[in-house]
Short mmCIF file of C-alpha atoms and ligand atoms in Angstrom, two decimals:
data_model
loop_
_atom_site.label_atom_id
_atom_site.label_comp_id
_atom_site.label_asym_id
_atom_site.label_seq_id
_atom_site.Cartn_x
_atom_site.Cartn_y
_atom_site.Cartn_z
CA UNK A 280 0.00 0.00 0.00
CA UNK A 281 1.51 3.48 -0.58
CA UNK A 282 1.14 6.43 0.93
CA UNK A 283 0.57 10.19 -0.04
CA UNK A 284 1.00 12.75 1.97
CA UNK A 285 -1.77 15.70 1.37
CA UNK A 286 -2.11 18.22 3.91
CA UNK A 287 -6.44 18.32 4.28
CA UNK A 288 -6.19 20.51 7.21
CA UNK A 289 -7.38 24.39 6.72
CA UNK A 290 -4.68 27.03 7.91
CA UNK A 291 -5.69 29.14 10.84
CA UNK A 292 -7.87 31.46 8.29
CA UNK A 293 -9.81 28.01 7.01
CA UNK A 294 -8.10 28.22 3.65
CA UNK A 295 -7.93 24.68 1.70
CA UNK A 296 -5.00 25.63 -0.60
CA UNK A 297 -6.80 28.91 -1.76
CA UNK A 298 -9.87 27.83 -1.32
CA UNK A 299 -12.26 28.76 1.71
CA UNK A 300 -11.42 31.41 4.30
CA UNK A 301 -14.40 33.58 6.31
CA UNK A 302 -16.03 35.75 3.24
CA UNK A 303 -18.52 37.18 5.92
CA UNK A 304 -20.22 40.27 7.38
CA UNK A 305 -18.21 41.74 9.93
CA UNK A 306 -21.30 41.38 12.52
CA UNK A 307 -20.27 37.06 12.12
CA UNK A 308 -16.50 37.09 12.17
CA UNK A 309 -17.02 36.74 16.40
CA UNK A 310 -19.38 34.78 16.70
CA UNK A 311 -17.24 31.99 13.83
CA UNK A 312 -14.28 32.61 15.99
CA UNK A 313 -15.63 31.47 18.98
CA UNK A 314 -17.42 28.70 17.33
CA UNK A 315 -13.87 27.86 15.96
CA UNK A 316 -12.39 28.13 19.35
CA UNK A 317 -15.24 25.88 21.06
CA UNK A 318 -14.65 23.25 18.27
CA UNK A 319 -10.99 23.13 18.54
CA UNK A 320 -11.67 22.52 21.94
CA UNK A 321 -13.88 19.73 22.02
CA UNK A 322 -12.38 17.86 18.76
CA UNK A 323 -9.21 17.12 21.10
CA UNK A 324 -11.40 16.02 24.18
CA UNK A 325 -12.22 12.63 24.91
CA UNK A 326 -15.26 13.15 27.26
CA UNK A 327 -16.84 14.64 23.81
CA UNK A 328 -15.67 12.26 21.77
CA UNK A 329 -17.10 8.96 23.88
CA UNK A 330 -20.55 11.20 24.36
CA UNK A 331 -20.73 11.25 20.42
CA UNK A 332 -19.78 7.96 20.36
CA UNK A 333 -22.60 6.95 22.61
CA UNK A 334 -25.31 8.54 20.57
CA UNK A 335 -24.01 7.71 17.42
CA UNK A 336 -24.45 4.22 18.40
CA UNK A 337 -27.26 4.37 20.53
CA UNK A 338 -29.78 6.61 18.34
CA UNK A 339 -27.99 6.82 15.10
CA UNK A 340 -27.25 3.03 14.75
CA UNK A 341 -24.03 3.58 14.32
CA UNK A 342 -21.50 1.62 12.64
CA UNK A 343 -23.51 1.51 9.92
CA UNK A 344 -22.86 -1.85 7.51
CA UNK A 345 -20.93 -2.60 5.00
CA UNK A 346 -22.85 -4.50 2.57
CA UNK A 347 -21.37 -6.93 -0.48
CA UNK A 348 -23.61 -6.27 -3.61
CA UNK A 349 -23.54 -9.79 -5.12
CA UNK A 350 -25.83 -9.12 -8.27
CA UNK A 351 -24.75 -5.80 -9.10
CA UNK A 352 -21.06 -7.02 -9.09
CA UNK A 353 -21.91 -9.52 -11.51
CA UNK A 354 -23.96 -7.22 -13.27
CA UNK A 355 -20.77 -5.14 -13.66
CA UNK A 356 -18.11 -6.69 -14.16
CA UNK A 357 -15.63 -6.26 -11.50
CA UNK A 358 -14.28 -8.09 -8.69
CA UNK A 359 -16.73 -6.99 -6.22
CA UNK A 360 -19.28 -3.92 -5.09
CA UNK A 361 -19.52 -2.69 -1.49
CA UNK A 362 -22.11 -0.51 -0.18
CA UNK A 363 -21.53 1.84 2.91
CA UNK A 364 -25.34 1.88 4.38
CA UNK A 365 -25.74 5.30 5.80
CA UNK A 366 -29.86 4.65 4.36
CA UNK A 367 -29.35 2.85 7.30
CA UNK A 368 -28.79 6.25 10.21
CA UNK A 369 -31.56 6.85 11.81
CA UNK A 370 -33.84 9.60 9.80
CA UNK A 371 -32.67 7.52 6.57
CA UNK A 372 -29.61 9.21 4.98
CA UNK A 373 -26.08 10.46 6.44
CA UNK A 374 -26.40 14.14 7.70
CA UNK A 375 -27.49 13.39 11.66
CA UNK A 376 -23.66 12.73 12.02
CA UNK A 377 -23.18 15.84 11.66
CA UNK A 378 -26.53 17.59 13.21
CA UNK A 379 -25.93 15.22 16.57
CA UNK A 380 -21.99 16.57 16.50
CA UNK A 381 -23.03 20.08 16.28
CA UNK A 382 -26.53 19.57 18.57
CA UNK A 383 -23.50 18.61 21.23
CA UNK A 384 -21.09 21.05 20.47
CA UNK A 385 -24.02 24.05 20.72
CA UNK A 386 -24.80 22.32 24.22
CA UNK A 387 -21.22 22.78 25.65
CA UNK A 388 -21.68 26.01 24.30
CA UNK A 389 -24.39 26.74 26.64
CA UNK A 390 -26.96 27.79 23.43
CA UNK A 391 -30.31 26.37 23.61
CA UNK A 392 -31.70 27.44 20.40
CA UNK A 393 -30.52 25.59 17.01
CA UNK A 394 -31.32 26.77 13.78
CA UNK A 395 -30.51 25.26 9.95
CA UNK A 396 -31.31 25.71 6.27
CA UNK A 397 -32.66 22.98 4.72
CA UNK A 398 -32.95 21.93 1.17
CA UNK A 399 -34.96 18.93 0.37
CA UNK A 400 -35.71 18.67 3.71
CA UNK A 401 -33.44 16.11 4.84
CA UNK A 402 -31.00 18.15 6.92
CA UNK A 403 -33.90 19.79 8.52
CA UNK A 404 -35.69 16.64 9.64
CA UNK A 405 -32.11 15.49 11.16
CA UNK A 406 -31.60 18.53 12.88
CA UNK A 407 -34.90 18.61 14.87
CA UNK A 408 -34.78 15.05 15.67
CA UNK A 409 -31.66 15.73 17.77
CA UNK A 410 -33.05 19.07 18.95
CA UNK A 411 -36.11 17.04 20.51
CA UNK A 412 -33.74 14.44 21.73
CA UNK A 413 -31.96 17.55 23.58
CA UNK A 414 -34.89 19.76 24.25
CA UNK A 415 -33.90 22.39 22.25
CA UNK A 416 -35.89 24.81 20.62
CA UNK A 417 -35.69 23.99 17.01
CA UNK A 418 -36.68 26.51 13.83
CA UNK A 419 -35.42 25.22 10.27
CA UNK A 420 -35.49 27.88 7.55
CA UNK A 421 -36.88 26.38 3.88
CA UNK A 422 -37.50 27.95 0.72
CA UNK A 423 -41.38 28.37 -0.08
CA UNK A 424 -40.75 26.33 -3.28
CA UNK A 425 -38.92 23.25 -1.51
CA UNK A 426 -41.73 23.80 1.17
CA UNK A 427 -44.44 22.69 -1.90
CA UNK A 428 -41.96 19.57 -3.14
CA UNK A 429 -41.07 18.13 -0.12
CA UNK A 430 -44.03 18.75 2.31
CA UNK A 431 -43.61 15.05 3.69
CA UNK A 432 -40.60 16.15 5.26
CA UNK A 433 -41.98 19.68 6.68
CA UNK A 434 -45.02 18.09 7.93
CA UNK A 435 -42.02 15.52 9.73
CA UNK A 436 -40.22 18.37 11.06
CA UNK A 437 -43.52 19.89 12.70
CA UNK A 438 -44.10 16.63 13.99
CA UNK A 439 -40.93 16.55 16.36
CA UNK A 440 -41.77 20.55 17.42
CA UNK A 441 -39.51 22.47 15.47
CA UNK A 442 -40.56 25.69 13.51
CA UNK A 443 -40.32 25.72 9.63
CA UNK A 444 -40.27 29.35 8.46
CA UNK A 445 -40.71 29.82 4.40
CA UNK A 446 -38.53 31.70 2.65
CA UNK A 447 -39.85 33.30 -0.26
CA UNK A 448 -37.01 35.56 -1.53
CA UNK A 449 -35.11 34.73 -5.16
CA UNK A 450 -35.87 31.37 -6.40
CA UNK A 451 -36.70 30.28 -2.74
CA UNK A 452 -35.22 27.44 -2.77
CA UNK A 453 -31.35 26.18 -0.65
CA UNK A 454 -29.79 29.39 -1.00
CA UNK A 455 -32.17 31.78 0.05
CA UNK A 456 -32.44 29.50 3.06
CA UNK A 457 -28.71 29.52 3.77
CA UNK A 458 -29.18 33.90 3.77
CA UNK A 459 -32.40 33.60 6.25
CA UNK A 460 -30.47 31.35 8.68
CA UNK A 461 -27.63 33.25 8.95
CA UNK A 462 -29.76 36.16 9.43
CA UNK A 463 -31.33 35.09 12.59
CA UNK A 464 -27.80 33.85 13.73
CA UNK A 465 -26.67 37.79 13.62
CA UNK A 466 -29.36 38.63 15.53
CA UNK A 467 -29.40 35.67 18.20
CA UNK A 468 -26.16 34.34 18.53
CA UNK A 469 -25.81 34.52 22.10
CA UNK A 470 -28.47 32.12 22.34
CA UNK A 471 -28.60 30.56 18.90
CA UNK A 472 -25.65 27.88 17.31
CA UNK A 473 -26.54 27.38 13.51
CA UNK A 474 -25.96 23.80 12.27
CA UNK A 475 -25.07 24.40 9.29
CA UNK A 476 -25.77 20.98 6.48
CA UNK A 477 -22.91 20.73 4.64
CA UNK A 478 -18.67 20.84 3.87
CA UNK A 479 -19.66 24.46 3.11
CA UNK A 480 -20.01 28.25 3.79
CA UNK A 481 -17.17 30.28 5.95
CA UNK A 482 -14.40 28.09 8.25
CA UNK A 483 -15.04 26.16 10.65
CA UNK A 484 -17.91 24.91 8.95
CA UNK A 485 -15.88 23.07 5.89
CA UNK A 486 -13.84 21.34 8.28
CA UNK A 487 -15.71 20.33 11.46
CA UNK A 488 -18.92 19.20 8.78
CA UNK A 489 -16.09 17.16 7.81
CA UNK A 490 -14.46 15.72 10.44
CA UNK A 491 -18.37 14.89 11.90
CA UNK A 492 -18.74 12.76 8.69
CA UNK A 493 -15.78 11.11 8.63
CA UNK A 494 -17.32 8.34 10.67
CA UNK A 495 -18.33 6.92 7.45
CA UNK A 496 -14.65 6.31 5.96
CA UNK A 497 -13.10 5.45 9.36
CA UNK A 498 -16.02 2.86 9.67
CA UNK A 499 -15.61 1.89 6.03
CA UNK A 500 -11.87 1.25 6.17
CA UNK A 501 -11.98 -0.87 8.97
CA UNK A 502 -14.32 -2.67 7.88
CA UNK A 503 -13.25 -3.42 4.38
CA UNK A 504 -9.83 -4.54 5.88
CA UNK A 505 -11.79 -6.75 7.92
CA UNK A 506 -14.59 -8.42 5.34
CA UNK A 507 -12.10 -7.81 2.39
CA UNK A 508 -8.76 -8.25 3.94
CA UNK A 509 -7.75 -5.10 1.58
CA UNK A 510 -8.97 -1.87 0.73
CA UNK A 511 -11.40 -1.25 -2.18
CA UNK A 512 -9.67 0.32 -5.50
CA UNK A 513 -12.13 2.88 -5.98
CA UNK A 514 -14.83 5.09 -4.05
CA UNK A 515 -17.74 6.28 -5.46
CA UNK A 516 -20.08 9.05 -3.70
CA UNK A 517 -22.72 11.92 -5.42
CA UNK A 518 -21.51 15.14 -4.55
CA UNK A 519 -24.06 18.16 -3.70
CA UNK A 520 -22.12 20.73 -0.91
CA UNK A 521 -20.05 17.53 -0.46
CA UNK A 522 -20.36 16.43 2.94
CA UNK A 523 -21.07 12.68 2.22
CA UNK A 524 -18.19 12.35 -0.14
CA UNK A 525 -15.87 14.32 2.15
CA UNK A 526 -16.50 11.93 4.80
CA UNK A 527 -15.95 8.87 3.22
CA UNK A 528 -13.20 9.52 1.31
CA UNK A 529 -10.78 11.86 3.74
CA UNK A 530 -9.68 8.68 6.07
CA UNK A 531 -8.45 7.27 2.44
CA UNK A 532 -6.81 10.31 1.61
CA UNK A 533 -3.32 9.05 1.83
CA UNK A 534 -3.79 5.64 0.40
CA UNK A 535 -2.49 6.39 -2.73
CA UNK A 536 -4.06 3.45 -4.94
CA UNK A 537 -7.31 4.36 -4.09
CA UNK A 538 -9.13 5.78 -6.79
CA UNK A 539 -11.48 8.43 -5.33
CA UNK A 540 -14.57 9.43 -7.53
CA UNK A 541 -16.61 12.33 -7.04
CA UNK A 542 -20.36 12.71 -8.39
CA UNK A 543 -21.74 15.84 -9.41
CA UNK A 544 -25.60 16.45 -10.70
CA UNK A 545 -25.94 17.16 -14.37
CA UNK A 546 -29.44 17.63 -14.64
CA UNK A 547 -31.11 18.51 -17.93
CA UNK A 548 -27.46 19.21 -19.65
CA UNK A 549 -24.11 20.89 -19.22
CA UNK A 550 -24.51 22.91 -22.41
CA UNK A 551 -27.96 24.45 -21.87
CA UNK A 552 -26.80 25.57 -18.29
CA UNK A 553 -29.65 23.26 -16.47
CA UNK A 554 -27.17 21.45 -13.94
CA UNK A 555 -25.50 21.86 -10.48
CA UNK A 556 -22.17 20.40 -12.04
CA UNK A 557 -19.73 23.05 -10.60
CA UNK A 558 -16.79 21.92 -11.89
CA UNK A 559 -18.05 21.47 -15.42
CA UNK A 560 -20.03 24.29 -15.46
CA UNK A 561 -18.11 26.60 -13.02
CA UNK A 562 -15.29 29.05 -12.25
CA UNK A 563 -13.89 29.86 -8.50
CA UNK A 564 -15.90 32.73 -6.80
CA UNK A 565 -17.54 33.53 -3.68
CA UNK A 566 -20.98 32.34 -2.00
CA UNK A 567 -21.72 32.38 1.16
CA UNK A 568 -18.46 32.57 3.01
CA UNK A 569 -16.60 30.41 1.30
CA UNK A 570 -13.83 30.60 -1.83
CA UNK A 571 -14.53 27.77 -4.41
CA UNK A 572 -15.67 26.49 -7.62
CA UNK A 573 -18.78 28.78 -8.03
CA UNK A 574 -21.45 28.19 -10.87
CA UNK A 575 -22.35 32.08 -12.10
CA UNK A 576 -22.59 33.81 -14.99
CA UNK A 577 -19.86 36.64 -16.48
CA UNK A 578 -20.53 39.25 -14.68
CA UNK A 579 -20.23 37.14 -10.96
CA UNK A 580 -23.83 36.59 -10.63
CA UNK A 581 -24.94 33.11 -9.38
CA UNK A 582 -27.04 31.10 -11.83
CA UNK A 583 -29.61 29.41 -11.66
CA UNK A 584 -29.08 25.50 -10.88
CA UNK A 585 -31.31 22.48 -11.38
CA UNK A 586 -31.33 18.93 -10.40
CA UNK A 587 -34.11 16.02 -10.13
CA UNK A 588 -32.72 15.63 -6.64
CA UNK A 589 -33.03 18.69 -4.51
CA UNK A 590 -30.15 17.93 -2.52
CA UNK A 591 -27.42 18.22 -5.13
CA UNK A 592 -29.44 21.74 -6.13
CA UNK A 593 -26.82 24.15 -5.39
CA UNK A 594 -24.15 26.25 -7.12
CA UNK A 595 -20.89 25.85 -5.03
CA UNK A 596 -19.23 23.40 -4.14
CA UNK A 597 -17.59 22.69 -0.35
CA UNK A 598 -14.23 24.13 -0.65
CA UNK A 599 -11.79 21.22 0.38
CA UNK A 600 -13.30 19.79 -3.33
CA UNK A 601 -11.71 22.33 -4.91
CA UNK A 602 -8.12 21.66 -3.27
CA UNK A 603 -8.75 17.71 -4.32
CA UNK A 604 -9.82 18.62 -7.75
CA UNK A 605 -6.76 20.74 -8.51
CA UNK A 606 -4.19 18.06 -6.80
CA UNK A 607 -5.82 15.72 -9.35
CA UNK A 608 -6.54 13.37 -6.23
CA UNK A 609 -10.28 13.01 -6.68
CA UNK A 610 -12.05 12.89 -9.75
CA UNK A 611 -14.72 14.92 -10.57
CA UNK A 612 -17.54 13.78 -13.09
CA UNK A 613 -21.38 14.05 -13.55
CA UNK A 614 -24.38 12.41 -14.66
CA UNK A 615 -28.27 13.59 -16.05
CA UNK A 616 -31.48 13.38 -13.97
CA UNK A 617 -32.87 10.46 -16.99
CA UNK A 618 -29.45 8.50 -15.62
CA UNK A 619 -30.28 8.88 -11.90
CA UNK A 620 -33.74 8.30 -12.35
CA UNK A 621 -32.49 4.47 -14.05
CA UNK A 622 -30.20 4.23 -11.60
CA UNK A 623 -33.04 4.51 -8.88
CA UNK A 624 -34.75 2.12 -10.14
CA UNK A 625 -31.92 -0.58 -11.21
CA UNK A 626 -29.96 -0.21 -7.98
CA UNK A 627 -33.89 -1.26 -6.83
CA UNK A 628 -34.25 -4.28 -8.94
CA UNK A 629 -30.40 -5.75 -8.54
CA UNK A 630 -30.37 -5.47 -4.80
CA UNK A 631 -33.37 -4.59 -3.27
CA UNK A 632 -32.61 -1.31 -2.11
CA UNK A 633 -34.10 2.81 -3.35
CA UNK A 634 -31.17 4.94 -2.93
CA UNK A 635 -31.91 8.59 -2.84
CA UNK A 636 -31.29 10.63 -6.03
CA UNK A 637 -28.54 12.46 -4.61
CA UNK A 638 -26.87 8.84 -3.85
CA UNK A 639 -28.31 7.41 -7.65
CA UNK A 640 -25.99 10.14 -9.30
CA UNK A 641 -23.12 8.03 -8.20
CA UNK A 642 -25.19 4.32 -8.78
CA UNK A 643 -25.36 5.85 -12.48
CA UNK A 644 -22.05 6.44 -13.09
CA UNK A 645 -21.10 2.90 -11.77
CA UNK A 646 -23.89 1.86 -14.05
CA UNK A 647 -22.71 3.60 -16.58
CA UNK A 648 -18.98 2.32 -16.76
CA UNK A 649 -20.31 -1.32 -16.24
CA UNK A 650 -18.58 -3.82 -18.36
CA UNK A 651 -15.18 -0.88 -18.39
CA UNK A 652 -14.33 -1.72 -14.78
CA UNK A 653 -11.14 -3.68 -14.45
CA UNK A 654 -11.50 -7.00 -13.05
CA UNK A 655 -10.20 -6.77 -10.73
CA UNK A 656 -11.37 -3.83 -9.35
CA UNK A 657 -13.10 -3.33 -5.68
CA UNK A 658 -15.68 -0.71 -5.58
CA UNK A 659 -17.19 1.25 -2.59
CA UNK A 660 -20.00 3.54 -3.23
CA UNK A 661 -21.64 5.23 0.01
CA UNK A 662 -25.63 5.11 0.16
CA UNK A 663 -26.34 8.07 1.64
CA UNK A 664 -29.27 7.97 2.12
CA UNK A 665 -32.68 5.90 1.04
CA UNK A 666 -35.18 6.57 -1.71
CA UNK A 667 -38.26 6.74 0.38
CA UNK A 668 -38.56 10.63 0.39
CA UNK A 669 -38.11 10.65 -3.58
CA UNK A 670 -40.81 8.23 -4.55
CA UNK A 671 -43.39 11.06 -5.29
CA UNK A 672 -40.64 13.26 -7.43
CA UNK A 673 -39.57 9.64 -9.54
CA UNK A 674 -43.25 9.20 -9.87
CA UNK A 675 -44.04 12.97 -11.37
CA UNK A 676 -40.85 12.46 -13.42
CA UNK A 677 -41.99 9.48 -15.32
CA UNK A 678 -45.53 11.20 -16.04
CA UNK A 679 -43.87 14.38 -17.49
CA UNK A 680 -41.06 12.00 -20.06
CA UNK A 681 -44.95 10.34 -21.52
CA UNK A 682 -46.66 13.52 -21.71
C1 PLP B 81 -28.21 16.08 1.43
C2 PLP B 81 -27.89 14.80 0.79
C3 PLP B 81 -26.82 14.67 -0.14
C4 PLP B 81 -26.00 15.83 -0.61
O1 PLP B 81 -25.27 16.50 0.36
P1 PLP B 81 -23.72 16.28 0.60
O2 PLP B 81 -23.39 17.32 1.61
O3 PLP B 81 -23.02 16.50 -0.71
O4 PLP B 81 -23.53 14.91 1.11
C5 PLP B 81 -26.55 13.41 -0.64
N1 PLP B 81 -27.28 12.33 -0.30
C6 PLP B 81 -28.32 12.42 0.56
C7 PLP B 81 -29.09 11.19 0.87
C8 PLP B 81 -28.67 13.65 1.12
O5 PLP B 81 -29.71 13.72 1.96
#
């Protein structure tokens, strides 16, 4: 096995490389600071750690398995396919790692309020789940829009007491949700800690979203060791602000024969600017605190994005992807909602399981190189999460390709 050495750590201003940094109001630079501070603090403390641990295995389900896909390995062509279940976390997909990490951090904080942007709902629902687990006071900002497409998931998020407030600026959808949140975080942040989705927006959030997802690799390289007695050749995960794919591949950063494969969402088509595929699409700019690959149009303004999956809908990209995609050590590609949408289904009818569309982006492009896969390869792809949620939006899908 060799070894790279890549240095994934962000320098004290939370710059990947160039990417990154604190692109924020003045009003915010205190209270990321402190939030900085309080992290650092805890990430080196093992009463934290072992309480995370606890509830990671106690309410998440964590580990998580690792699952051999016999059919779909045949059906490809390569030595073997694992699957990383994190459809398997409690709530159904992999982003309460992260809300029960920073649901504990905000408590050793002493705030009792948590707030968070959601998209297509799923890192809302996660984050008041561990706010009723905790008894705190819970309000999720949504665009109006996303409100309408995924009002399973608000009517869940009522359901465990938190408050959903539309947002009904722009295109009300992710972004304008990100710009409420951090709104009411100005205003209440001696109370408030915002628990934030995703490997994105202004440091610390890139990193600690990170290193509260990395779970999944350290889980998934121990266990592949162990069930496989090696380590897989490539890894496979869909990529939307990037916090699944962050966390599975950064413990197999250094392992320098793993291929590492990246998934973006190219909706309708690259060329007629319907996608979220940053780095086909994009050029480095700012949003939201953070440097990175950007999706916006020649003057700087950001464009619209679209995706059958809601949670791959957004125009940057966590910054750390940008560092990875410049070193050439992960590779970046994309596939179309009609590719997901098969995907969905086949992953389905192989192996008895509905991924998400965010997580069918990267079934497709598995799919889509079967047959070109060495024989020898061994491929991990993480499930982040399951299909249930997306049955409706597959459904409307098929009815608008007949009509
Ligand atoms: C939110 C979500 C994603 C996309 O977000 P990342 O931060 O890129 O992981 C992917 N899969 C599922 C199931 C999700 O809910």
């Amino acid at each position: 096995m060799s070894r790279t050495r890549i240095n994934t750590n962000p320098n004290r201003q939370g710059y990947f490389g160039s990417y990154g940094g604190m692109y924020v109001p003045e009003t915010l630079m205190t209270p990321l600071l402190d939030l900085a501070k309080a992290y650092d603090q805890v990430r080196k403390d093992p009463s934290f750690r072992n309480e995370l641990n606890s509830y990671l295995s106690d309410f998440v389900g964590r580990p998580t398995p690792l699952y051999f896909a016999e059919r779909m390995t045949r059906e490809l062509g390569c030595a073997a396919v694992y699957l990383k279940r994190e459809d398997l976390c409690h709530t159904g997909a992999h982003k309460i790692n992260n809300s029960l990490g920073q649901a504990l951090l905000a408590r050793r904080m002493g705030k009792k309020r948590v707030i968070a942007e959601t998209g297509a709902g799923q890192h809302g629902v996660a984050t008041a789940t561990v706010a009723a687990m905790f008894g705190m006071e819970c309000v999720i900002y949504m665009g109006a829009l996303d409100m309408e497409r995924q009002a399973l998931n608000v009517f869940r998020m009522r359901s465990l007491g938190a408050e959903v407030v539309p947002v009904t600026a722009g295109q009300k959808t992710l972004k304008e949700a990100i710009s409420e949140a951090m709104r009411d975080w100005v205003t209440n942040v001696r109370t408030t800690h915002y628990i934030l989705g995703s490997a994105l927006g202004s440091h610390p959030y890139p990193r600690m979203v990170r290193d509260f997802q990395s779970i999944i690799g350290k889980e998934a390289r121990r266990q592949m060791l162990k069930e496989a007695g090696r380590l897989p050749s490539v890894l496979l995960a869909c990529v939307g602000g990037g916090s699944n794919s962050i966390g599975l591949f950064h413990p197999f950063i250094n392992d320098a024969d793993v291929r590492m494969i990246g998934v973006e969402a190219g909706g309708l088509g690259i060329r007629n600017g319907q996608h979220a595929a940053r780095f086909a699409g994009g050029k480095v700019g700012i949003l939201q605190g953070t440097k990175t690959f950007v999706l916006q149009d020649a003057a700087g303004q950001i464009r619209l994005t679209h995706s059958v999956s809601a949670g791959l809908d957004y125009a940057a990209i966590g910054p750390e992807h940008s560092l990875l995609r410049d070193l050439g050590r992960v590779e970046y590609v994309h596939v179309n909602d009609r590719e997901a949408v098969h995907a969905f289904d086949t992953l389905g009818q192989w192996e008895g399981l509905l991924p998400a569309l965010e997580t069918a982006h990267a079934v497709a492009y598995m799919i889509k190189l079967a047959g070109k896969w060495s024989k020898d390869d061994v491929l991990l792809l993480n499930l982040s999460g399951r299909g249930d949620k997306d049955v409706q939006q597959v459904a409307a899908w098929k009815e608008q390709q007949r009509a």
